Tab-separated table of C-alpha atoms and ligand atoms in Angstrom:
chain	number	residue	atom	x	y	z
X	1	MET	CA	-0.113	-0.222	-0.089
X	2	THR	CA	0.957	3.384	0.541
X	3	ALA	CA	0.973	6.640	-1.964
X	4	LYS	CA	3.918	6.418	-4.616
X	5	ASN	CA	4.611	9.925	-4.140
X	6	MET	CA	3.303	13.119	-2.358
X	7	GLU	CA	2.047	14.644	-5.624
X	8	ASP	CA	-0.616	11.967	-5.612
X	9	LEU	CA	-1.617	12.502	-1.585
X	10	VAL	CA	-2.258	16.216	-2.629
X	11	SER	CA	-3.869	15.904	-5.837
X	12	LEU	CA	-6.296	13.423	-4.404
X	13	CYS	CA	-6.474	16.109	-1.149
X	14	LYS	CA	-7.866	18.646	-3.238
X	15	ARG	CA	-9.887	16.475	-5.737
X	16	ARG	CA	-11.861	15.278	-3.535
X	17	GLY	CA	-12.046	17.972	-0.361
X	18	PHE	CA	-9.943	16.645	2.014
X	19	ILE	CA	-7.096	19.706	2.057
X	20	PHE	CA	-7.122	23.275	0.153
X	21	PRO	CA	-4.444	25.768	0.167
X	22	SER	CA	-5.413	28.430	2.612
X	23	ASN	CA	-6.456	31.704	1.274
X	24	ASP	CA	-6.822	30.321	-2.084
X	25	VAL	CA	-8.353	33.070	-4.298
X	26	TYR	CA	-5.324	35.188	-3.306
X	27	GLY	CA	-2.996	32.533	-4.494
X	28	GLY	CA	-2.418	30.743	-1.001
X	29	MET	CA	-0.280	31.987	1.762
X	30	LYS	CA	3.271	29.493	2.499
X	31	GLY	CA	2.950	27.125	5.263
X	32	LEU	CA	-0.966	27.338	5.846
X	33	TYR	CA	-3.746	24.474	4.767
X	34	ASP	CA	-7.691	24.642	4.990
X	35	PHE	CA	-9.461	21.363	5.687
X	36	GLY	CA	-12.313	20.998	3.529
X	37	PRO	CA	-15.857	19.328	3.641
X	38	ILE	CA	-14.181	15.492	4.263
X	39	GLY	CA	-10.894	16.715	5.700
X	40	VAL	CA	-12.748	18.187	8.598
X	41	GLU	CA	-14.175	14.821	8.397
X	42	LEU	CA	-11.019	12.734	8.925
X	43	LYS	CA	-9.257	15.056	11.213
X	44	MET	CA	-12.306	15.062	13.655
X	45	ASN	CA	-12.348	11.308	13.521
X	46	LEU	CA	-8.369	11.318	14.629
X	47	LYS	CA	-8.716	13.610	17.383
X	48	ASN	CA	-11.201	11.704	18.852
X	49	SER	CA	-10.166	8.588	18.578
X	50	TRP	CA	-6.863	10.329	20.604
X	51	TRP	CA	-9.398	11.340	23.353
X	52	LYS	CA	-11.234	8.175	23.342
X	53	SER	CA	-8.105	6.058	24.262
X	54	ILE	CA	-6.601	8.951	26.307
X	55	VAL	CA	-9.799	10.331	28.469
X	56	TYR	CA	-12.361	8.359	28.319
X	57	GLU	CA	-10.910	4.725	27.867
X	58	ARG	CA	-8.420	5.124	31.173
X	59	ASP	CA	-9.383	6.494	34.664
X	60	ASP	CA	-6.183	9.078	35.091
X	61	ILE	CA	-6.379	11.408	33.021
X	62	GLU	CA	-8.112	15.014	32.410
X	63	GLY	CA	-9.110	17.430	29.463
X	64	LEU	CA	-8.627	20.789	29.072
X	65	ASP	CA	-9.105	23.570	26.860
X	66	SER	CA	-7.254	26.476	27.200
X	67	THR	CA	-6.212	29.630	25.331
X	68	ILE	CA	-4.332	30.068	22.198
X	69	LEU	CA	-2.761	34.138	23.201
X	70	THR	CA	-0.470	33.347	25.723
X	71	SER	CA	1.436	36.397	28.293
X	72	PRO	CA	4.887	36.724	27.473
X	73	THR	CA	5.566	35.721	31.371
X	74	VAL	CA	4.620	32.378	30.813
X	75	LEU	CA	6.558	31.547	27.737
X	76	LYS	CA	9.417	33.422	29.581
X	77	TYR	CA	9.846	31.339	32.449
X	78	SER	CA	9.028	28.086	29.835
X	79	GLY	CA	12.264	28.976	28.369
X	80	HIS	CA	10.657	29.841	24.911
X	81	GLU	CA	11.542	33.560	24.778
X	82	ASP	CA	15.467	32.574	24.757
X	83	THR	CA	15.676	29.337	23.423
X	84	PHE	CA	12.790	28.291	21.043
X	85	SER	CA	14.846	28.967	17.772
X	86	ASP	CA	16.016	27.809	14.575
X	87	PRO	CA	19.141	28.514	13.136
X	88	LEU	CA	18.659	31.021	10.385
X	89	VAL	CA	20.988	31.891	7.101
X	90	ASP	CA	20.563	34.183	4.358
X	91	CYS	CA	22.280	33.646	1.017
X	92	LYS	CA	24.259	36.783	0.092
X	93	LYS	CA	23.869	35.764	-3.270
X	94	CYS	CA	20.173	35.569	-4.007
X	95	LYS	CA	18.413	36.760	-0.837
X	96	SER	CA	16.981	33.378	0.181
X	97	ARG	CA	16.496	32.385	3.586
X	98	TRP	CA	17.175	28.833	5.201
X	99	ARG	CA	17.417	26.652	8.150
X	100	ALA	CA	21.272	26.120	8.481
X	101	ASP	CA	20.843	22.415	9.752
X	102	GLN	CA	18.454	21.274	7.020
X	103	LEU	CA	20.983	22.268	4.158
X	104	GLU	CA	23.390	19.998	2.469
X	105	ASN	CA	26.976	20.747	2.387
X	106	SER	CA	26.451	24.154	3.563
X	107	GLN	CA	24.878	25.262	-0.009
X	108	CYS	CA	21.801	27.527	-0.874
X	109	PRO	CA	19.079	25.193	-2.407
X	110	ALA	CA	17.930	27.998	-4.573
X	111	CYS	CA	21.444	29.365	-6.385
X	112	ASN	CA	23.661	26.456	-5.276
X	113	SER	CA	26.024	29.235	-3.656
X	114	ASN	CA	28.288	28.737	-0.813
X	115	ASP	CA	28.239	32.717	0.418
X	116	LEU	CA	25.909	32.092	3.024
X	117	THR	CA	26.130	34.032	6.594
X	118	GLU	CA	26.972	32.662	10.037
X	119	PRO	CA	23.669	31.256	11.379
X	120	ARG	CA	21.750	33.231	13.732
X	121	PRO	CA	18.719	32.208	16.267
X	122	PHE	CA	15.858	32.649	14.599
X	123	ASN	CA	12.626	32.694	17.665
X	124	LEU	CA	9.951	30.803	16.004
X	125	MET	CA	7.065	32.498	18.136
X	126	PHE	CA	4.288	34.643	16.631
X	127	LYS	CA	3.292	38.084	18.226
X	128	THR	CA	-0.056	39.453	18.060
X	129	ALA	CA	-0.894	43.338	20.323
X	130	ILE	CA	-3.370	42.974	22.754
X	131	GLY	CA	-5.704	45.635	23.409
X	132	PRO	CA	-6.753	49.033	21.407
X	133	VAL	CA	-3.166	50.038	21.488
X	134	ASP	CA	-0.667	48.891	19.522
X	135	ASP	CA	2.624	50.442	20.960
X	136	GLY	CA	4.307	47.364	21.717
X	137	SER	CA	3.885	47.975	25.688
X	138	SER	CA	1.268	44.711	25.574
X	139	PHE	CA	1.755	41.803	22.928
X	140	ALA	CA	0.597	38.026	23.582
X	141	TYR	CA	2.326	35.346	21.393
X	142	LEU	CA	0.349	32.537	20.148
X	143	ARG	CA	1.150	29.610	21.675
X	144	PRO	CA	4.075	27.312	20.344
X	145	GLU	CA	2.721	24.180	22.093
X	146	THR	CA	-0.601	23.121	24.223
X	147	ALA	CA	1.537	22.281	27.044
X	148	GLN	CA	2.403	25.651	28.597
X	149	GLN	CA	-1.614	26.327	29.465
X	150	ILE	CA	-1.835	22.917	31.187
X	151	PHE	CA	1.154	23.337	33.242
X	152	VAL	CA	-0.060	27.016	34.591
X	153	ASN	CA	-3.549	25.344	35.012
X	154	PHE	CA	-1.878	22.489	37.214
X	155	LYS	CA	-3.748	23.560	40.517
X	156	ASN	CA	-6.471	24.494	39.427
X	157	ILE	CA	-6.899	20.911	37.823
X	158	ILE	CA	-5.886	19.518	41.164
X	159	ASP	CA	-8.143	21.969	43.537
X	160	SER	CA	-10.852	20.589	41.225
X	161	THR	CA	-10.302	17.016	40.480
X	162	SER	CA	-8.330	15.790	43.740
X	163	ARG	CA	-6.031	14.105	41.515
X	164	THR	CA	-2.694	12.899	42.564
X	165	PRO	CA	0.214	11.816	40.748
X	166	PRO	CA	0.272	9.324	38.279
X	167	PHE	CA	-2.286	11.593	36.481
X	168	GLY	CA	-2.257	13.290	33.409
X	169	ILE	CA	-3.554	16.409	31.984
X	170	ALA	CA	-4.399	16.358	27.971
X	171	GLN	CA	-5.287	18.894	25.351
X	172	ILE	CA	-5.919	19.055	21.491
X	173	GLY	CA	-5.300	22.363	19.949
X	174	LYS	CA	-3.861	24.769	17.774
X	175	SER	CA	0.037	25.756	17.872
X	176	PHE	CA	1.972	28.160	15.992
X	177	ARG	CA	5.547	28.460	14.796
X	178	ASN	CA	6.739	30.598	12.414
X	179	GLU	CA	8.838	27.842	10.283
X	180	ILE	CA	11.926	29.267	8.255
X	181	THR	CA	10.973	26.779	5.500
X	182	PRO	CA	7.141	25.649	5.735
X	183	ARG	CA	7.329	22.444	3.494
X	184	ASN	CA	6.148	18.906	2.239
X	185	PHE	CA	2.742	19.388	2.419
X	186	ILE	CA	0.808	19.286	5.642
X	187	PHE	CA	4.145	18.259	7.296
X	188	ARG	CA	5.445	21.447	8.330
X	189	VAL	CA	3.094	24.120	8.217
X	190	ARG	CA	3.139	27.426	10.478
X	191	GLU	CA	-0.406	26.722	11.917
X	192	PHE	CA	-1.032	23.172	13.055
X	193	GLU	CA	-2.897	21.520	15.631
X	194	GLN	CA	-1.116	19.430	18.769
X	195	MET	CA	-2.585	15.947	20.301
X	196	GLU	CA	-0.391	16.801	24.030
X	197	LEU	CA	-0.539	14.958	27.023
X	198	GLU	CA	1.027	15.781	30.161
X	199	PHE	CA	1.399	12.959	32.393
X	200	PHE	CA	2.355	13.692	36.195
X	201	VAL	CA	4.221	10.811	38.212
X	202	LYS	CA	6.797	11.105	41.404
X	203	PRO	CA	10.342	11.748	40.656
X	204	GLY	CA	12.306	8.547	40.317
X	205	SER	CA	9.415	6.857	38.391
X	206	ASP	CA	9.963	8.783	35.222
X	207	GLU	CA	11.802	6.696	33.409
X	208	ASP	CA	9.430	3.753	33.999
X	209	TRP	CA	6.353	6.124	32.931
X	210	HIS	CA	8.402	7.315	29.840
X	211	LYS	CA	9.042	3.698	28.589
X	212	TYR	CA	4.927	2.777	29.192
X	213	TRP	CA	3.830	5.913	27.216
X	214	VAL	CA	6.479	5.569	24.573
X	215	ASP	CA	4.713	1.863	23.940
X	216	GLN	CA	1.174	3.382	24.658
X	217	ARG	CA	1.433	5.578	21.898
X	218	LEU	CA	3.268	3.188	19.453
X	219	LYS	CA	0.476	0.865	19.864
X	220	TRP	CA	-1.878	3.787	19.259
X	221	TRP	CA	-0.668	4.660	15.756
X	222	SER	CA	-0.692	0.916	14.803
X	223	LYS	CA	-4.790	0.700	15.814
X	224	GLN	CA	-5.000	4.097	13.102
X	225	GLY	CA	-3.544	1.728	10.128
X	226	VAL	CA	0.138	2.913	10.645
X	227	SER	CA	1.976	-0.280	9.964
X	228	SER	CA	4.557	-0.807	12.646
X	229	ASP	CA	7.078	-1.432	9.610
X	230	LYS	CA	6.736	2.221	8.473
X	231	LEU	CA	7.756	3.555	12.369
X	232	LYS	CA	10.792	4.008	13.712
X	233	LEU	CA	11.593	4.702	17.225
X	234	LEU	CA	14.673	6.989	17.675
X	235	GLU	CA	16.185	8.445	20.701
X	236	VAL	CA	17.185	11.997	20.464
X	237	GLU	CA	20.639	12.564	21.069
X	238	GLN	CA	21.975	14.560	24.501
X	239	GLU	CA	23.163	17.667	22.768
X	240	GLU	CA	20.044	17.569	20.092
X	241	LEU	CA	17.416	17.722	23.939
X	242	SER	CA	15.067	20.480	24.125
X	243	HIS	CA	15.862	22.692	26.986
X	244	TYR	CA	13.360	21.368	29.142
X	245	SER	CA	13.922	17.384	28.562
X	246	LYS	CA	16.004	14.658	30.255
X	247	ALA	CA	15.369	12.160	27.480
X	248	THR	CA	13.481	12.185	24.179
X	249	PHE	CA	11.882	9.734	21.708
X	250	ASP	CA	10.871	10.887	18.467
X	251	ILE	CA	8.479	8.269	16.902
X	252	MET	CA	9.215	8.301	13.334
X	253	TYR	CA	7.012	7.789	10.047
X	254	GLU	CA	8.412	6.933	6.598
X	255	PHE	CA	6.274	9.628	4.741
X	256	PRO	CA	6.179	9.877	1.455
X	257	HIS	CA	9.355	12.798	1.274
X	258	GLY	CA	11.253	10.145	3.859
X	259	LEU	CA	11.461	9.383	7.445
X	260	GLU	CA	10.455	12.321	9.674
X	261	GLU	CA	9.007	12.750	13.395
X	262	LEU	CA	5.274	11.759	13.712
X	263	GLU	CA	5.460	12.451	17.329
X	264	GLY	CA	7.794	13.171	20.473
X	265	VAL	CA	7.671	11.401	23.496
X	266	ALA	CA	9.780	13.683	26.083
X	267	ASN	CA	10.781	13.365	29.813
X	268	ARG	CA	10.556	16.829	30.742
X	269	THR	CA	11.355	16.235	34.303
X	270	ASP	CA	10.111	19.233	36.602
X	271	PHE	CA	11.551	22.061	34.290
X	272	ASP	CA	7.981	22.943	33.797
X	273	LEU	CA	6.092	23.096	36.952
X	274	GLY	CA	9.519	24.066	38.769
X	275	SER	CA	9.971	26.940	36.445
X	276	HIS	CA	6.084	28.316	36.913
X	277	THR	CA	6.136	27.436	40.682
X	278	LYS	CA	6.374	30.006	43.504
X	279	ASN	CA	8.530	29.666	46.220
X	280	GLN	CA	11.110	27.885	44.082
X	281	GLU	CA	13.334	27.602	47.087
X	282	ASP	CA	11.155	25.337	49.302
X	283	TYR	CA	11.488	22.260	46.673
X	284	GLU	CA	14.470	19.702	45.708
X	285	ILE	CA	14.052	20.996	41.622
X	286	ASN	CA	16.176	19.154	39.795
X	287	ALA	CA	15.735	21.213	36.347
X	288	LYS	CA	17.999	24.342	35.711
X	289	VAL	CA	15.561	27.087	35.990
X	290	THR	CA	14.816	30.742	35.658
X	291	PRO	CA	14.242	32.025	39.087
X	292	ASN	CA	10.790	33.114	39.444
X	293	LYS	CA	9.562	36.187	41.786
X	294	ASN	CA	6.208	36.579	39.766
X	295	SER	CA	4.458	33.409	40.185
X	296	THR	CA	1.516	33.388	42.651
X	297	THR	CA	0.817	29.899	42.932
X	298	LYS	CA	2.337	26.924	43.803
X	299	LEU	CA	2.592	24.100	41.878
X	300	ALA	CA	3.879	21.044	44.026
X	301	ILE	CA	2.345	18.098	45.915
X	302	GLN	CA	2.398	16.978	48.739
X	303	ASP	CA	3.260	13.266	49.584
X	304	ILE	CA	0.700	11.340	51.581
X	305	GLU	CA	4.001	9.203	53.683
X	306	SER	CA	6.394	11.497	53.586
X	307	LYS	CA	4.322	14.487	54.010
X	308	LYS	CA	7.185	15.918	51.840
X	309	TRP	CA	6.023	18.802	48.972
X	310	TYR	CA	7.628	17.558	45.837
X	311	ILE	CA	7.579	19.258	42.065
X	312	PRO	CA	5.861	16.640	39.857
X	313	TYR	CA	8.268	15.077	36.984
X	314	VAL	CA	6.244	15.223	33.579
X	315	ILE	CA	6.162	12.722	30.600
X	316	GLU	CA	4.782	14.445	27.707
X	317	PRO	CA	3.625	12.464	24.551
X	318	SER	CA	3.045	15.032	21.814
X	319	ALA	CA	1.939	14.362	18.326
X	320	GLY	CA	1.188	16.602	15.172
X	321	VAL	CA	-2.500	16.250	14.164
X	322	GLU	CA	-1.424	17.087	10.862
X	323	ARG	CA	1.683	14.833	10.717
X	324	GLY	CA	-1.020	12.241	11.566
X	325	VAL	CA	-3.357	12.729	8.995
X	326	LEU	CA	-0.469	13.085	6.408
X	327	ALA	CA	0.705	9.146	7.736
X	328	ILE	CA	-3.022	7.987	7.979
X	329	LEU	CA	-3.441	9.001	4.243
X	330	ASN	CA	-0.475	7.530	2.886
X	331	GLU	CA	-1.052	4.393	4.349
X	332	ALA	CA	-4.743	4.029	3.157
X	333	TYR	CA	-3.902	5.185	-0.264
X	334	THR	CA	-4.341	1.945	-2.618
X	335	GLN	CA	-3.756	2.199	-6.415
X	336	GLU	CA	-5.442	-1.178	-7.718
X	337	ASP	CA	-4.668	-1.292	-11.724
X	338	GLU	CA	-6.576	-4.550	-12.134
X	339	ASN	CA	-9.820	-2.672	-10.880
X	340	ASN	CA	-8.880	0.877	-12.402
X	341	ARG	CA	-9.712	2.602	-9.377
X	342	THR	CA	-7.881	4.489	-6.574
X	343	VAL	CA	-9.458	3.765	-3.380
X	344	LEU	CA	-8.729	4.767	0.638
X	345	LYS	CA	-8.716	1.907	2.844
X	346	LEU	CA	-8.700	3.808	6.140
X	347	LYS	CA	-9.872	2.071	9.368
X	348	SER	CA	-13.395	2.534	9.379
X	349	HIS	CA	-13.149	4.644	13.156
X	350	LEU	CA	-11.313	7.330	10.761
X	351	SER	CA	-13.489	7.160	7.560
X	352	PRO	CA	-14.793	10.887	6.985
X	353	ILE	CA	-18.092	9.396	5.317
X	354	LYS	CA	-19.148	6.236	7.266
X	355	ALA	CA	-22.081	5.289	4.647
X	356	ALA	CA	-23.123	6.847	1.508
X	357	VAL	CA	-26.907	5.900	0.497
X	358	ILE	CA	-27.679	6.365	-3.032
X	359	PRO	CA	-31.062	6.243	-4.955
X	360	LEU	CA	-30.236	4.713	-8.211
X	361	LYS	CA	-32.413	6.828	-10.076
X	362	ARG	CA	-32.000	10.833	-9.494
X	363	ASN	CA	-34.900	12.767	-8.421
X	364	ASN	CA	-37.198	9.815	-8.250
X	365	SER	CA	-39.636	10.610	-5.060
X	366	ASP	CA	-39.781	7.019	-4.328
X	367	LEU	CA	-36.334	6.170	-3.862
X	368	VAL	CA	-35.240	9.380	-2.215
X	369	ASN	CA	-38.096	9.599	0.247
X	370	LEU	CA	-36.461	5.911	1.216
X	371	ALA	CA	-33.065	6.988	1.012
X	372	ASN	CA	-33.533	10.052	3.448
X	373	LYS	CA	-35.473	7.405	5.702
X	374	ILE	CA	-32.496	5.363	5.798
X	375	LYS	CA	-30.057	8.407	6.008
X	376	VAL	CA	-31.808	9.475	9.049
X	377	GLU	CA	-31.949	6.072	10.829
X	378	LEU	CA	-28.355	5.376	10.292
X	379	GLN	CA	-27.250	9.086	11.267
X	380	SER	CA	-29.391	8.356	14.451
X	381	LEU	CA	-26.575	5.693	15.864
X	382	GLY	CA	-24.308	8.513	16.226
X	383	LEU	CA	-21.292	6.762	14.611
X	384	GLY	CA	-20.276	9.884	12.019
X	385	ARG	CA	-21.607	11.063	8.778
X	386	VAL	CA	-23.989	9.627	6.509
X	387	MET	CA	-24.607	11.148	3.357
X	388	ILE	CA	-26.905	10.844	0.295
X	389	GLU	CA	-25.887	11.090	-3.194
X	390	ASN	CA	-28.549	12.338	-5.190
X	391	SER	CA	-26.579	12.520	-8.655
X	392	GLY	CA	-27.863	9.141	-10.463
X	393	ASN	CA	-24.599	8.113	-11.503
X	394	ILE	CA	-23.826	4.712	-9.544
X	395	GLY	CA	-20.345	4.484	-11.151
X	396	LYS	CA	-18.795	8.117	-10.252
X	397	ASN	CA	-20.434	7.708	-6.657
X	398	TYR	CA	-18.731	4.570	-6.127
X	399	ARG	CA	-15.387	5.946	-7.392
X	400	ARG	CA	-15.614	9.204	-5.814
X	401	HIS	CA	-16.524	7.099	-2.186
X	402	ASP	CA	-13.543	4.931	-2.999
X	403	GLU	CA	-11.400	7.645	-3.121
X	404	ILE	CA	-12.499	9.094	0.047
X	405	GLY	CA	-12.614	5.941	1.595
X	406	THR	CA	-16.198	5.559	2.549
X	407	PRO	CA	-16.568	1.674	4.022
X	408	MET	CA	-19.808	0.888	2.351
X	409	CYS	CA	-22.476	2.468	-0.150
X	410	ILE	CA	-25.925	1.401	0.294
X	411	THR	CA	-27.904	1.425	-2.941
X	412	ILE	CA	-31.611	2.054	-3.569
X	413	ASP	CA	-33.240	0.283	-6.866
X	414	PHE	CA	-36.377	-0.546	-8.052
X	415	GLU	CA	-36.246	-3.671	-6.504
X	416	THR	CA	-36.293	-2.149	-2.744
X	417	LEU	CA	-39.899	-0.592	-3.542
X	418	GLU	CA	-40.828	-4.466	-3.934
X	419	ASN	CA	-39.031	-6.752	-1.750
X	420	GLN	CA	-38.027	-4.067	0.598
X	421	SER	CA	-33.971	-4.958	0.889
X	422	VAL	CA	-31.109	-2.975	-0.986
X	423	THR	CA	-28.193	-3.504	-2.130
X	424	ILE	CA	-24.771	-2.798	0.295
X	425	ARG	CA	-20.984	-2.514	-1.669
X	426	ASP	CA	-18.230	-3.545	0.514
X	427	ARG	CA	-15.161	-0.354	-0.127
X	428	ASP	CA	-12.205	-3.015	-0.213
X	429	THR	CA	-13.870	-6.089	-1.158
X	430	MET	CA	-16.531	-4.169	-3.901
X	431	LYS	CA	-18.489	-7.596	-3.112
X	432	GLN	CA	-22.218	-6.619	-3.447
X	433	GLU	CA	-25.047	-8.265	-0.717
X	434	ARG	CA	-28.699	-7.693	-0.547
X	435	VAL	CA	-29.712	-6.457	2.809
X	436	ASP	CA	-33.502	-6.484	4.272
X	437	LEU	CA	-34.177	-2.951	5.164
X	438	SER	CA	-35.294	-4.068	8.641
X	439	ASN	CA	-31.801	-5.380	9.258
X	440	ILE	CA	-29.952	-1.926	7.872
X	441	SER	CA	-29.199	-0.669	11.351
X	442	ASN	CA	-27.657	-3.968	12.324
X	443	PHE	CA	-25.895	-4.478	9.614
X	444	TYR	CA	-24.305	-0.872	9.966
X	445	SER	CA	-23.578	-1.180	13.669
X	446	ASN	CA	-22.060	-4.842	13.914
X	447	TYR	CA	-19.492	-3.593	10.460
X	448	PHE	CA	-18.221	-0.759	12.584
X	449	LYS	CA	-18.232	-2.928	15.768
X	450	ASN	CA	-16.085	-5.627	13.874
X	451	ASN	CA	-13.877	-3.437	11.710
C	501	ATP	P1	10.458	19.007	14.115
C	501	ATP	O1	11.997	18.266	14.456
C	501	ATP	O2	10.102	18.261	12.665
C	501	ATP	O3	10.445	20.537	14.086
C	501	ATP	P2	10.007	18.907	17.044
C	501	ATP	O4	10.672	18.252	17.357
C	501	ATP	O5	10.168	20.772	16.640
C	501	ATP	O6	9.346	18.810	15.555
C	501	ATP	P3	7.924	18.978	18.572
C	501	ATP	O7	7.745	20.690	19.450
C	501	ATP	O8	8.326	17.649	19.812
C	501	ATP	O9	8.278	19.248	16.988
C	501	ATP	O10	6.551	19.281	18.849
C	501	ATP	C1	5.435	18.229	18.899
C	501	ATP	C2	4.668	17.683	17.240
C	501	ATP	O11	4.134	18.536	17.090
C	501	ATP	C3	5.624	16.964	17.027
C	501	ATP	O12	6.103	15.758	16.642
C	501	ATP	C4	4.855	17.048	15.023
C	501	ATP	O13	3.867	15.790	14.858
C	501	ATP	C5	4.213	18.591	15.740
C	501	ATP	N1	4.767	19.549	14.921
C	501	ATP	C6	5.790	20.459	15.386
C	501	ATP	N2	5.885	21.383	14.322
C	501	ATP	C7	5.235	21.187	13.787
C	501	ATP	C8	4.842	22.034	12.255
C	501	ATP	N3	5.817	23.174	12.177
C	501	ATP	N4	4.194	21.416	11.486
C	501	ATP	C9	3.115	20.383	11.868
C	501	ATP	N5	3.072	19.567	13.151
C	501	ATP	C10	4.479	20.307	13.712
């Protein structure tokens, strides 16, 4: 399986309404993409699958939905103002700008010149003015990760839920990075979503929990249809670690453009809570943190047995939604020359449309009324979007639904009116079977239970 190249995916995404360049009418903007009618469903299904496995199927994780606009003070103590940068070089010949660590042989990819400036740090955070006066005195950052608002909500959450470690806080939402060279479709963009879990543990138990979460996350990706042989685990070298990390495992995936990071699982130690807590001197903080006299809140936990207060360590699995969508599309993309079709063999829980209901003849009121009834019945089962295709061109409908990964097409024909049965066509096998109208809900629910 998997697509031959990125162009196949880009073209399918545009043609079938998964993903469009953003601001398209005015020529688009680099590193920004919009999710269309089909893409929004796939993205939502992926996020729901993550939320279900992280929050609902466990009993040690709470959710959060915090603001994107973030106080500079939070991002000062988190270390992002000082260290969240990539090395930028200018080509002196053609004036283009590049990320120094992504160049081959220190050569400008645009004009091949070796006459480049020395690398200098370029901070990736976007700033915006807050309030009606834009004189630079009052600004916020668009968050570069969702994690910081989890840390600064730590006390609100433990006070309102009575949680003690080990427990986690999960959040899905937008993050922004002013990437020097956005590229490879939705792989590296300037606005994207992250699915982040901050899992708080007692110091000393962090290394075991770290292994546990790497393992959980690998299993989850494989349940989304990402084949294990395309996933590689890479331990990040000491000198490459982010400023907050003691150890990080990157879950790498063989994207169409190469092996790159899909998700990072970091041991952030007590760096973040230790950075944001008040009275830092009261605790044994292992990470190197900036002295903080501004915090109003104690971000520590009392050990039940020893009664000693401590700052929990945190393990962070952080996955990009767009990179997840790209990996899943790549895995599902199948070109079947023998059947002259492209088919997206998505896991059924991720399919944007769960079933298409197709009246064989367009605008025939008997067929269309029945199709509507079936749509309403299946829609009410709450498994996702069911849609009617009233174009009267069954071949075209099948082709479209193969390409967007709809698991089943339900056709209402004239026989239906006589014997109360419909034809259900399976996406993967293309086999058709007659199912009684009275049994459609059962058939549909069983399919999603078993696939
Ligand atoms: P990279 O090294 O590829 O720039 P990173 O190590 O900076 O990624 P993290 O800070 O670990 O990324 O962010 C966690 C996850 O967020 C990444 O694994 C990735 O899935 C996603 N992500 C980060 N930056 C981007 C981006 N510019 N576009 C899309 N997804 C991103």
